[in-house]
Short mmCIF file of C-alpha atoms and ligand atoms in Angstrom, two decimals:
data_model
loop_
_atom_site.label_atom_id
_atom_site.label_comp_id
_atom_site.label_asym_id
_atom_site.label_seq_id
_atom_site.Cartn_x
_atom_site.Cartn_y
_atom_site.Cartn_z
CA UNK A 15 67.30 32.90 30.37
CA UNK A 16 66.32 33.37 26.66
CA UNK A 17 62.71 31.83 25.09
CA UNK A 18 62.02 29.44 23.02
CA UNK A 19 58.81 28.81 20.66
CA UNK A 20 57.29 25.16 21.23
CA UNK A 21 55.56 24.66 17.61
CA UNK A 22 52.66 22.32 16.65
CA UNK A 23 53.56 20.99 13.84
CA UNK A 24 50.17 20.52 12.48
CA UNK A 25 49.51 23.75 11.68
CA UNK A 26 53.60 25.62 12.67
CA UNK A 27 51.68 27.65 14.92
CA UNK A 28 53.71 28.47 18.25
CA UNK A 29 52.06 26.80 20.80
CA UNK A 30 53.78 28.69 23.72
CA UNK A 31 57.14 30.46 24.82
CA UNK A 32 59.24 29.36 27.51
CA UNK A 33 62.47 29.86 28.85
CA UNK A 34 65.62 27.70 28.21
CA UNK A 35 67.73 26.06 30.22
CA UNK A 36 71.29 26.74 29.83
CA UNK A 37 74.86 25.39 32.03
CA UNK A 38 74.05 27.39 35.01
CA UNK A 39 69.85 26.06 35.64
CA UNK A 40 71.77 23.09 34.51
CA UNK A 41 74.10 23.00 37.72
CA UNK A 42 70.92 24.48 40.16
CA UNK A 43 68.88 21.06 39.08
CA UNK A 44 71.80 18.63 40.01
CA UNK A 45 72.04 19.91 43.21
CA UNK A 46 68.43 19.95 43.98
CA UNK A 47 68.21 16.65 43.00
CA UNK A 48 71.51 15.90 45.22
CA UNK A 49 70.11 17.91 48.34
CA UNK A 50 67.32 15.60 47.93
CA UNK A 51 68.57 12.43 47.39
CA UNK A 52 69.02 11.42 50.78
CA UNK A 53 65.80 11.68 52.20
CA UNK A 54 64.52 9.70 48.68
CA UNK A 55 66.57 7.11 49.19
CA UNK A 56 66.07 6.96 52.57
CA UNK A 57 62.19 6.80 52.06
CA UNK A 58 60.52 3.51 53.01
CA UNK A 59 59.84 1.32 50.19
CA UNK A 60 56.14 1.20 50.97
CA UNK A 61 56.23 5.23 50.59
CA UNK A 62 58.05 5.46 47.64
CA UNK A 63 55.41 2.82 45.95
CA UNK A 64 52.67 5.25 46.61
CA UNK A 65 54.43 7.76 46.12
CA UNK A 66 54.62 6.39 42.54
CA UNK A 67 51.21 5.11 42.75
CA UNK A 68 49.70 8.99 42.97
CA UNK A 69 51.49 9.85 39.97
CA UNK A 70 49.71 6.87 37.98
CA UNK A 71 45.88 7.87 39.44
CA UNK A 72 47.02 12.20 38.48
CA UNK A 73 48.41 11.07 35.21
CA UNK A 74 45.49 8.74 34.42
CA UNK A 75 42.55 11.78 35.71
CA UNK A 76 44.93 13.89 33.38
CA UNK A 77 44.68 11.34 30.48
CA UNK A 78 42.90 14.18 27.76
CA UNK A 79 44.81 16.92 29.56
CA UNK A 80 48.56 15.09 28.76
CA UNK A 81 46.85 13.18 25.89
CA UNK A 82 46.32 16.52 23.64
CA UNK A 83 49.49 18.39 24.47
CA UNK A 84 51.38 15.52 23.45
CA UNK A 85 49.26 15.46 20.29
CA UNK A 86 49.47 19.85 19.61
CA UNK A 87 53.47 18.96 20.29
CA UNK A 88 54.61 16.58 18.13
CA UNK A 89 51.22 16.21 15.85
CA UNK A 90 50.69 12.63 16.57
CA UNK A 91 46.83 11.17 16.39
CA UNK A 92 45.11 12.12 19.16
CA UNK A 93 43.86 8.08 19.81
CA UNK A 94 47.45 7.33 19.84
CA UNK A 95 48.81 9.85 21.96
CA UNK A 96 46.01 8.76 24.54
CA UNK A 97 46.98 4.79 23.98
CA UNK A 98 50.49 6.73 25.10
CA UNK A 99 49.67 8.27 28.01
CA UNK A 100 47.40 5.00 29.17
CA UNK A 101 50.94 3.50 29.27
CA UNK A 102 52.73 6.26 30.84
CA UNK A 103 49.53 5.19 34.03
CA UNK A 104 50.69 1.31 33.69
CA UNK A 105 54.53 2.26 33.47
CA UNK A 106 54.08 3.89 36.75
CA UNK A 107 51.57 1.79 38.37
CA UNK A 108 54.05 -1.50 37.48
CA UNK A 109 56.98 0.49 39.26
CA UNK A 110 55.04 1.28 42.50
CA UNK A 111 54.79 -1.89 42.05
CA UNK A 112 58.16 -2.93 41.34
CA UNK A 113 59.83 -0.87 44.46
CA UNK A 114 59.42 -3.49 47.30
CA UNK A 115 60.50 -6.83 44.85
CA UNK A 116 63.40 -5.69 43.74
CA UNK A 117 66.30 -7.43 46.29
CA UNK A 118 69.73 -8.07 47.19
CA UNK A 119 70.32 -12.24 48.16
CA UNK A 120 72.12 -14.28 50.66
CA UNK A 121 75.03 -16.16 49.37
CA UNK A 122 76.85 -19.23 50.79
CA UNK A 123 80.19 -18.30 52.74
CA UNK A 124 82.46 -19.94 55.18
CA UNK A 125 82.73 -18.72 58.45
CA UNK A 126 80.25 -15.52 57.94
CA UNK A 127 77.12 -14.37 56.23
CA UNK A 128 77.36 -12.80 52.55
CA UNK A 129 74.40 -10.92 51.41
CA UNK A 130 73.52 -8.15 48.51
CA UNK A 131 71.81 -4.54 48.43
CA UNK A 132 69.88 -2.73 45.96
CA UNK A 133 71.78 0.33 46.33
CA UNK A 134 70.52 3.48 43.82
CA UNK A 135 72.77 5.61 42.15
CA UNK A 136 72.40 9.15 43.19
CA UNK A 137 71.44 11.66 40.57
CA UNK A 138 70.84 10.26 37.41
CA UNK A 139 70.54 11.94 34.04
CA UNK A 140 67.25 11.54 32.12
CA UNK A 141 67.57 12.76 28.64
CA UNK A 142 64.99 12.22 26.22
CA UNK A 143 63.69 12.11 21.77
CA UNK A 144 60.88 14.37 20.13
CA UNK A 145 58.77 11.19 18.95
CA UNK A 146 56.93 9.71 22.42
CA UNK A 147 58.12 12.00 24.81
CA UNK A 148 55.99 11.48 27.38
CA UNK A 149 56.22 7.76 27.23
CA UNK A 150 60.32 7.29 27.34
CA UNK A 151 60.09 9.59 29.96
CA UNK A 152 58.08 7.35 31.86
CA UNK A 153 60.67 4.66 30.97
CA UNK A 154 63.32 6.36 32.78
CA UNK A 155 61.27 7.59 35.49
CA UNK A 156 59.50 4.78 37.26
CA UNK A 157 62.54 2.19 37.07
CA UNK A 158 64.79 5.48 38.57
CA UNK A 159 62.82 6.68 41.31
CA UNK A 160 61.25 3.36 42.42
CA UNK A 161 65.63 2.47 42.62
CA UNK A 162 65.93 5.51 45.21
CA UNK A 163 67.55 7.93 42.76
CA UNK A 164 66.91 11.97 42.20
CA UNK A 165 66.15 12.86 38.66
CA UNK A 166 67.24 15.93 36.37
CA UNK A 167 65.00 14.90 32.50
CA UNK A 168 65.77 17.14 29.73
CA UNK A 169 62.97 16.30 27.27
CA UNK A 170 63.98 17.14 23.15
CA UNK A 171 63.66 21.21 22.84
CA UNK A 172 61.62 20.43 20.52
CA UNK A 173 58.61 19.04 22.70
CA UNK A 174 59.11 19.79 26.08
CA UNK A 175 55.59 20.32 27.24
CA UNK A 176 53.59 17.03 27.91
CA UNK A 177 57.08 16.51 30.25
CA UNK A 178 56.96 19.76 31.56
CA UNK A 179 53.12 19.25 33.21
CA UNK A 180 53.56 15.80 34.10
CA UNK A 181 56.63 17.36 36.58
CA UNK A 182 53.78 19.60 38.26
CA UNK A 183 51.54 16.51 38.26
CA UNK A 184 54.51 15.05 40.30
CA UNK A 185 54.65 17.87 42.73
CA UNK A 186 50.57 17.23 43.00
CA UNK A 187 51.34 13.60 43.40
CA UNK A 188 53.45 14.11 47.05
CA UNK A 189 56.89 14.09 44.99
CA UNK A 190 59.48 15.93 47.25
CA UNK A 191 60.65 19.06 45.31
CA UNK A 192 64.13 18.28 44.14
CA UNK A 193 63.07 14.93 43.19
CA UNK A 194 62.09 15.57 39.75
CA UNK A 195 64.08 18.76 38.41
CA UNK A 196 62.38 19.29 34.36
CA UNK A 197 64.72 21.26 32.26
CA UNK A 198 63.99 22.45 28.48
CA UNK A 199 67.00 23.23 27.07
CA UNK A 200 69.53 22.19 24.11
CA UNK A 201 70.74 19.25 24.01
CA UNK A 202 74.25 19.99 23.03
CA UNK A 203 73.94 22.02 26.13
CA UNK A 204 71.81 20.60 28.93
CA UNK A 205 72.23 17.58 27.95
CA UNK A 206 76.29 17.69 26.78
CA UNK A 207 75.86 19.18 30.50
CA UNK A 208 74.54 16.64 32.44
CA UNK A 209 76.87 13.91 30.78
CA UNK A 210 79.77 15.78 31.95
CA UNK A 211 78.55 17.04 35.07
CA UNK A 212 80.54 14.99 38.28
CA UNK A 213 77.60 14.70 40.71
CA UNK A 214 75.80 12.75 37.75
CA UNK A 215 76.25 9.05 38.05
CA UNK A 216 74.21 7.80 35.12
CA UNK A 217 72.62 9.09 32.38
CA UNK A 218 69.32 7.11 30.68
CA UNK A 219 69.54 7.99 27.25
CA UNK A 220 66.78 7.62 23.91
CA UNK A 221 67.81 9.33 20.83
CA UNK A 222 70.23 8.81 17.48
CA UNK A 223 73.28 6.54 17.77
CA UNK A 224 75.00 9.17 16.49
CA UNK A 225 74.34 11.39 20.04
CA UNK A 226 74.03 7.76 21.62
CA UNK A 227 77.99 7.92 20.18
CA UNK A 228 78.89 10.89 21.77
CA UNK A 229 77.38 10.49 25.34
CA UNK A 230 78.68 7.65 25.59
CA UNK A 231 82.30 9.75 25.18
CA UNK A 232 81.43 11.84 27.37
CA UNK A 233 80.04 9.79 29.80
CA UNK A 234 83.97 7.90 30.14
CA UNK A 235 85.65 10.96 31.71
CA UNK A 236 83.36 10.34 34.99
CA UNK A 237 82.72 6.03 34.33
CA UNK A 238 79.61 7.27 34.73
CA UNK A 239 76.86 4.57 33.72
CA UNK A 240 74.83 4.10 30.81
CA UNK A 241 72.15 3.09 29.24
CA UNK A 242 71.16 3.92 25.68
CA UNK A 243 67.94 3.32 23.33
CA UNK A 244 69.14 4.02 19.73
CA UNK A 245 68.12 3.83 16.55
CA UNK A 246 66.54 0.84 14.35
CA UNK A 247 66.03 -0.47 10.45
CA UNK A 248 63.77 -3.06 11.95
CA UNK A 249 62.71 -5.92 9.43
CA UNK A 250 58.97 -7.35 8.95
CA UNK A 251 59.44 -10.75 7.43
CA UNK A 252 56.56 -11.64 5.19
CA UNK A 253 57.00 -15.92 4.70
CA UNK A 254 54.94 -17.70 1.61
CA UNK A 255 52.83 -19.94 4.48
CA UNK A 256 51.28 -16.13 6.60
CA UNK A 257 48.04 -14.69 6.75
CA UNK A 258 48.85 -12.54 4.18
CA UNK A 259 45.77 -10.26 4.36
CA UNK A 260 46.00 -9.84 7.50
CA UNK A 261 50.01 -9.43 7.59
CA UNK A 262 48.91 -6.61 4.36
CA UNK A 263 46.58 -5.41 7.12
CA UNK A 264 49.31 -5.00 9.99
CA UNK A 265 52.71 -3.90 7.87
CA UNK A 266 51.63 -0.09 7.33
CA UNK A 267 50.59 -0.06 10.79
CA UNK A 268 54.12 -1.24 11.49
CA UNK A 269 56.21 1.13 9.81
CA UNK A 270 53.34 4.48 9.58
CA UNK A 271 52.77 4.77 12.70
CA UNK A 272 53.93 8.07 14.52
CA UNK A 273 54.44 9.34 10.55
CA UNK A 274 57.34 6.57 10.71
CA UNK A 275 59.57 8.50 13.43
CA UNK A 276 60.02 5.69 15.61
CA UNK A 277 62.50 4.12 16.42
CA UNK A 278 61.40 0.42 16.35
CA UNK A 279 59.30 1.22 12.87
CA UNK A 280 60.13 -1.91 11.11
CA UNK A 281 60.75 -0.21 7.70
CA UNK A 282 61.90 -2.81 5.62
CA UNK A 283 59.43 -4.81 4.57
CA UNK A 284 60.64 -7.90 3.91
CA UNK A 285 58.91 -10.63 1.44
CA UNK A 286 59.27 -14.12 -0.18
CA UNK A 287 59.18 -13.74 -3.84
CA UNK A 288 56.96 -16.74 -4.28
CA UNK A 289 53.24 -14.15 -2.35
CA UNK A 290 55.70 -10.94 -3.86
CA UNK A 291 53.57 -9.60 -6.43
CA UNK A 292 49.90 -10.43 -4.24
CA UNK A 293 51.38 -9.50 -1.43
CA UNK A 294 52.27 -5.89 -2.54
CA UNK A 295 48.58 -5.30 -3.97
CA UNK A 296 48.02 -5.91 -0.97
CA UNK A 297 50.39 -3.78 0.79
CA UNK A 298 49.32 -1.27 -1.23
CA UNK A 299 46.14 -1.34 -0.93
CA UNK A 300 45.52 -1.10 2.84
CA UNK A 301 48.75 1.86 3.23
CA UNK A 302 46.27 3.71 0.33
CA UNK A 303 43.29 3.55 3.43
CA UNK A 304 45.61 5.44 6.53
CA UNK A 305 43.57 8.33 6.88
CA UNK A 306 46.10 11.28 7.34
CA UNK A 307 45.32 14.82 8.21
CA UNK A 308 43.87 16.43 11.35
CA UNK A 309 45.98 15.51 14.43
CA UNK A 310 42.79 16.27 16.70
CA UNK A 311 40.43 13.32 14.36
CA UNK A 312 39.36 10.89 16.30
CA UNK A 313 39.34 8.70 13.03
CA UNK A 314 43.35 9.97 11.50
CA UNK A 315 45.73 7.44 11.67
CA UNK A 316 48.66 8.77 10.68
CA UNK A 317 49.98 13.22 11.55
CA UNK A 318 52.83 15.47 10.40
CA UNK A 319 56.75 15.09 10.45
CA UNK A 320 58.18 17.05 13.42
CA UNK A 321 60.16 19.67 11.36
CA UNK A 322 60.25 21.32 8.30
CA UNK A 323 64.52 20.18 8.30
CA UNK A 324 63.17 16.87 9.19
CA UNK A 325 61.01 16.31 5.85
CA UNK A 326 63.78 17.41 4.61
CA UNK A 327 65.54 14.60 5.30
CA UNK A 328 62.93 12.01 5.03
CA UNK A 329 62.20 13.11 1.20
CA UNK A 330 65.80 13.05 0.12
CA UNK A 331 65.27 9.26 0.82
CA UNK A 332 62.90 9.37 -1.72
CA UNK A 333 64.38 8.37 -5.43
CA UNK A 334 64.46 5.39 -6.33
CA UNK A 335 61.71 3.08 -7.52
CA UNK A 336 58.68 4.20 -5.80
CA UNK A 337 56.21 1.36 -5.49
CA UNK A 338 53.38 3.94 -3.56
CA UNK A 339 53.28 7.06 -2.72
CA UNK A 340 49.96 7.83 -0.87
CA UNK A 341 48.41 11.43 0.04
CA UNK A 342 48.75 14.14 2.60
CA UNK A 343 47.56 17.75 3.61
CA UNK A 344 49.00 20.82 1.70
CA UNK A 345 49.03 24.55 3.59
CA UNK A 346 50.85 24.55 6.86
CA UNK A 347 51.93 21.64 7.90
CA UNK A 348 55.05 19.32 7.86
CA UNK A 349 53.46 16.24 5.74
CA UNK A 350 54.74 13.58 4.25
CA UNK A 351 52.59 10.93 2.00
CA UNK A 352 53.34 6.97 2.94
CA UNK A 353 55.58 5.78 0.71
CA UNK A 354 57.01 2.41 -0.11
CA UNK A 355 59.63 2.04 -2.46
CA UNK A 356 60.94 -1.12 -4.30
CA UNK A 357 64.38 -1.64 -3.07
CA UNK A 358 67.21 -3.76 -2.57
CA UNK A 359 69.26 -4.15 1.07
CA UNK A 360 72.49 -2.07 -0.21
CA UNK A 361 70.23 0.61 -0.87
CA UNK A 362 70.47 3.53 1.14
CA UNK A 363 66.80 3.84 1.73
CA UNK A 364 67.09 -0.04 3.46
CA UNK A 365 70.56 1.04 5.34
CA UNK A 366 70.08 3.52 7.21
CA UNK A 367 67.07 5.03 9.27
CA UNK A 368 64.70 7.37 7.49
CA UNK A 369 62.54 7.98 10.26
CA UNK A 370 59.62 8.96 8.57
CA UNK A 371 57.04 6.93 6.43
CA UNK A 372 58.72 5.04 3.84
CA UNK A 373 59.54 1.69 3.54
CA UNK A 374 61.39 -0.36 1.23
CA UNK A 375 60.09 -3.54 0.10
CA UNK A 376 62.63 -6.78 -0.39
CA UNK A 377 62.58 -9.94 -1.97
CA UNK A 378 64.16 -12.76 -0.06
CA UNK A 379 63.81 -16.61 -1.49
CA UNK A 380 64.32 -18.42 2.04
CA UNK A 381 64.80 -18.72 5.54
CA UNK A 382 68.55 -18.11 5.55
CA UNK A 383 68.64 -15.72 3.32
CA UNK A 384 66.19 -13.74 5.06
CA UNK A 385 67.80 -14.04 8.24
CA UNK A 386 71.90 -13.17 6.65
CA UNK A 387 68.99 -10.05 4.82
CA UNK A 388 67.69 -8.77 7.82
CA UNK A 389 71.12 -9.42 10.09
CA UNK A 390 72.73 -6.82 7.24
CA UNK A 391 72.54 -3.28 9.32
CA UNK A 392 74.21 -2.12 12.20
CA UNK A 393 71.51 -1.55 13.81
CA UNK A 394 69.10 -4.61 16.02
CA UNK A 395 66.15 -3.63 17.59
CA UNK A 396 63.13 -4.17 16.59
CA UNK A 397 61.08 -6.54 13.76
CA UNK A 398 58.85 -9.09 13.64
CA UNK A 399 58.14 -12.77 11.58
CA UNK A 400 54.79 -13.85 10.02
CA UNK A 401 54.48 -17.10 9.49
CA UNK A 402 51.75 -19.97 10.46
CA UNK A 403 54.87 -22.56 10.90
CA UNK A 404 55.26 -22.21 14.73
CA UNK A 405 58.61 -23.49 14.68
CA UNK A 406 60.26 -21.79 11.72
CA UNK A 407 59.19 -18.62 13.87
CA UNK A 408 61.14 -19.42 16.64
CA UNK A 409 64.08 -20.85 15.00
CA UNK A 410 63.85 -17.04 12.68
CA UNK A 411 63.11 -15.13 16.14
CA UNK A 412 66.13 -16.79 17.52
CA UNK A 413 68.25 -15.99 14.51
CA UNK A 414 68.12 -12.28 13.76
CA UNK A 415 69.88 -10.49 15.96
CA UNK A 416 67.21 -8.12 17.77
CA UNK A 417 66.77 -6.90 21.04
CA UNK A 418 62.32 -7.02 20.55
CA UNK A 419 60.86 -9.43 18.36
CA UNK A 420 57.64 -9.97 17.55
CA UNK A 421 55.86 -13.22 15.85
CA UNK A 422 52.02 -12.43 13.96
CA UNK A 423 52.14 -9.15 15.56
CA UNK A 424 53.88 -5.86 15.38
CA UNK A 425 53.73 -4.92 19.28
CA UNK A 426 57.24 -3.84 20.91
CA UNK A 427 56.70 -2.02 24.41
CA UNK A 428 54.75 -3.31 27.41
CA UNK A 429 55.35 -1.85 30.95
CA UNK A 430 56.42 -5.14 31.64
CA UNK A 431 58.70 -6.45 29.74
CA UNK A 432 62.97 -6.04 28.69
CA UNK A 433 63.29 -3.22 25.86
CA UNK A 434 66.29 -2.12 24.60
CA UNK A 435 68.61 -3.15 21.31
CA UNK A 436 70.68 -5.41 19.63
CA UNK A 437 74.29 -4.01 18.31
CA UNK A 438 74.24 0.17 17.31
CA UNK A 439 70.62 0.16 18.67
CA UNK A 440 72.15 0.38 21.99
CA UNK A 441 72.75 -1.33 25.45
CA UNK A 442 70.90 -2.45 28.56
CA UNK A 443 67.43 -2.77 28.87
CA UNK A 444 64.43 -0.57 29.42
CA UNK A 445 60.47 -1.36 31.12
CA UNK A 446 60.02 -4.68 32.81
CA UNK A 447 61.88 -6.10 36.51
CA UNK A 448 64.62 -6.26 33.30
CA UNK A 449 64.81 -1.76 33.85
CA UNK A 450 66.03 -1.67 37.51
CA UNK A 451 68.90 -3.14 36.33
CA UNK A 452 70.18 -0.24 34.40
CA UNK A 453 69.26 2.66 37.96
CA UNK A 454 70.58 0.12 41.00
CA UNK A 455 73.61 -0.91 42.09
CA UNK A 456 74.62 -4.45 43.54
CA UNK A 457 76.00 -3.85 46.86
CA UNK A 458 78.32 -7.44 48.47
CA UNK A 459 78.46 -7.03 52.30
CA UNK A 460 79.89 -10.15 54.38
CA UNK A 461 79.28 -10.32 58.07
CA UNK A 462 82.01 -12.78 60.00
CA UNK A 463 79.89 -14.67 62.18
CA UNK A 464 83.76 -15.95 63.69
P1 NDP B 17 68.21 13.13 19.02
O1 NDP B 17 69.71 11.78 18.74
O2 NDP B 17 69.56 14.42 18.26
O3 NDP B 17 68.20 13.35 20.44
C1 NDP B 17 67.51 12.61 21.70
C2 NDP B 17 68.27 14.07 22.78
O4 NDP B 17 69.63 13.88 22.89
C3 NDP B 17 66.62 14.60 22.87
O5 NDP B 17 67.08 15.20 23.92
C4 NDP B 17 68.48 15.41 22.51
O6 NDP B 17 68.20 17.79 22.56
C5 NDP B 17 68.99 15.33 23.17
N1 NDP B 17 71.35 15.96 23.15
C6 NDP B 17 71.11 15.83 21.11
N2 NDP B 17 72.22 16.43 21.27
C7 NDP B 17 73.23 15.84 23.05
C8 NDP B 17 74.50 16.20 22.70
N3 NDP B 17 75.73 16.37 22.73
N4 NDP B 17 74.31 15.37 24.36
C9 NDP B 17 73.31 15.29 24.89
N5 NDP B 17 72.12 15.37 24.74
C10 NDP B 17 71.98 15.83 23.13
O7 NDP B 17 67.80 12.17 18.21
P2 NDP B 17 66.11 13.21 17.95
O8 NDP B 17 65.69 13.68 19.41
O9 NDP B 17 66.36 13.03 16.43
O10 NDP B 17 65.08 11.27 18.11
C11 NDP B 17 65.29 10.35 16.66
C12 NDP B 17 66.17 9.41 17.18
O11 NDP B 17 66.34 8.85 18.17
C13 NDP B 17 66.19 8.51 16.33
O12 NDP B 17 67.42 8.36 15.45
C14 NDP B 17 65.66 6.87 16.55
O13 NDP B 17 65.99 5.45 16.63
C15 NDP B 17 65.85 7.71 18.61
N6 NDP B 17 65.16 7.21 18.73
C16 NDP B 17 65.91 5.59 19.80
C17 NDP B 17 64.57 4.69 20.56
C18 NDP B 17 65.40 3.85 21.17
O14 NDP B 17 64.12 3.36 22.66
N7 NDP B 17 65.90 2.93 20.76
C19 NDP B 17 63.20 5.85 20.87
C20 NDP B 17 62.37 6.93 20.10
C21 NDP B 17 64.00 7.64 19.27
P3 NDP B 17 67.20 18.46 21.51
O15 NDP B 17 66.46 17.89 19.90
O16 NDP B 17 66.75 19.75 22.77
O17 NDP B 17 68.72 18.90 20.83
#
């Protein structure tokens, strides 16, 4: 097997070299998962739940280690990495509790009894990106395993380390051999093989809309189920009656968190014209306060981008009316400063997902116009609305075509609530009880009593 280097984006140094899986390893992993499926699905629900609780407990026990791995591999601030690992444990706790709460029904029919069962799908392929590697893996592993499926998980080639460590912890937790198989390899090789493999029943994918389209096409060949969590270009809507100080303090975190490499980034900041100048001033001052630097420092709020290539792409978006450009370290590391650009909703920066610390600030006149502007995008993942008028908040939340919205908050994901996109941000829901729908089939059995 060939080896590849895993790099720390804050230092550009190699953390470790690991073996690269290819098509052969993918086929072997699918075969192992297929062999483990009958036993795993037949476990008593209480036993499957107990094993998932063990996983949650081991993640908690190893929280510092996992956060350090994630921070080093992705370049994310250690405080953020700790919060993500805490969520991973919560997700496994939630799905341990869900194992015996997702069941069928009996339906009134003539001449017998009709009942439904929730059946697992079999082997599922999970493909995750590099921005929240462990978190997003857990959102898929939790419901997939709770429903009785076995899995092959492919982390992004840039960030495989936390998933590989999680696989070891799952073994220690008592998850039987073959139930969870992690493969570090290229998307175009291992990912594509999983998409095409006849023994893989479903692909749970998070990544770009472009690759999501390829996954959907490839899955059509074997009529695979797919869940797609794709890109976004979310709106942060600031009305004139909002608590402007609070909204301005929150806005930088809504877009620069994880250095903007966040599908939920509210990267279009819509500001009502009557308060535009005042809000921009507050926003610049709050953005200026972001602490950018060494991810190991407890105080750091933003680290580097994932790679030199990605930095190149992000910088191609900054050619317009720059209202603010912050500081970022020089020297090794793929650094990029927090950047605010005054824009129109038609500019490239407002149309395409930048996936970096760059936000477009756009004025609007009234409620009707901002709903139209927010919806003038092929994406529909997330968004925020800042106002003191509750009725308006709900009207706008109902009007925006997006899977997840928050009022007077940046919040997007919680273990217990559904997460996913409208339009070209994908389909299917992760997290909460809704995710179980994507990892099970409904079977209907009619039992004649005549
Ligand atoms: P990509 O779509 O490039 O990659 C996502 C995953 O797909 C990686 O594991 C990648 O492997 C794999 N992959 C690449 N090519 C193929 C293929 N032909 N067949 C199967 N799998 C493949 O996205 P990024 O990793 O660059 O992540 C950034 C994107 O993800 C952003 O656009 C962002 O919006 C989106 N995203 C969406 C989220 C959501 O929930 N909606 C959450 C987080 C990110 P490898 O990298 O190893 O080649």
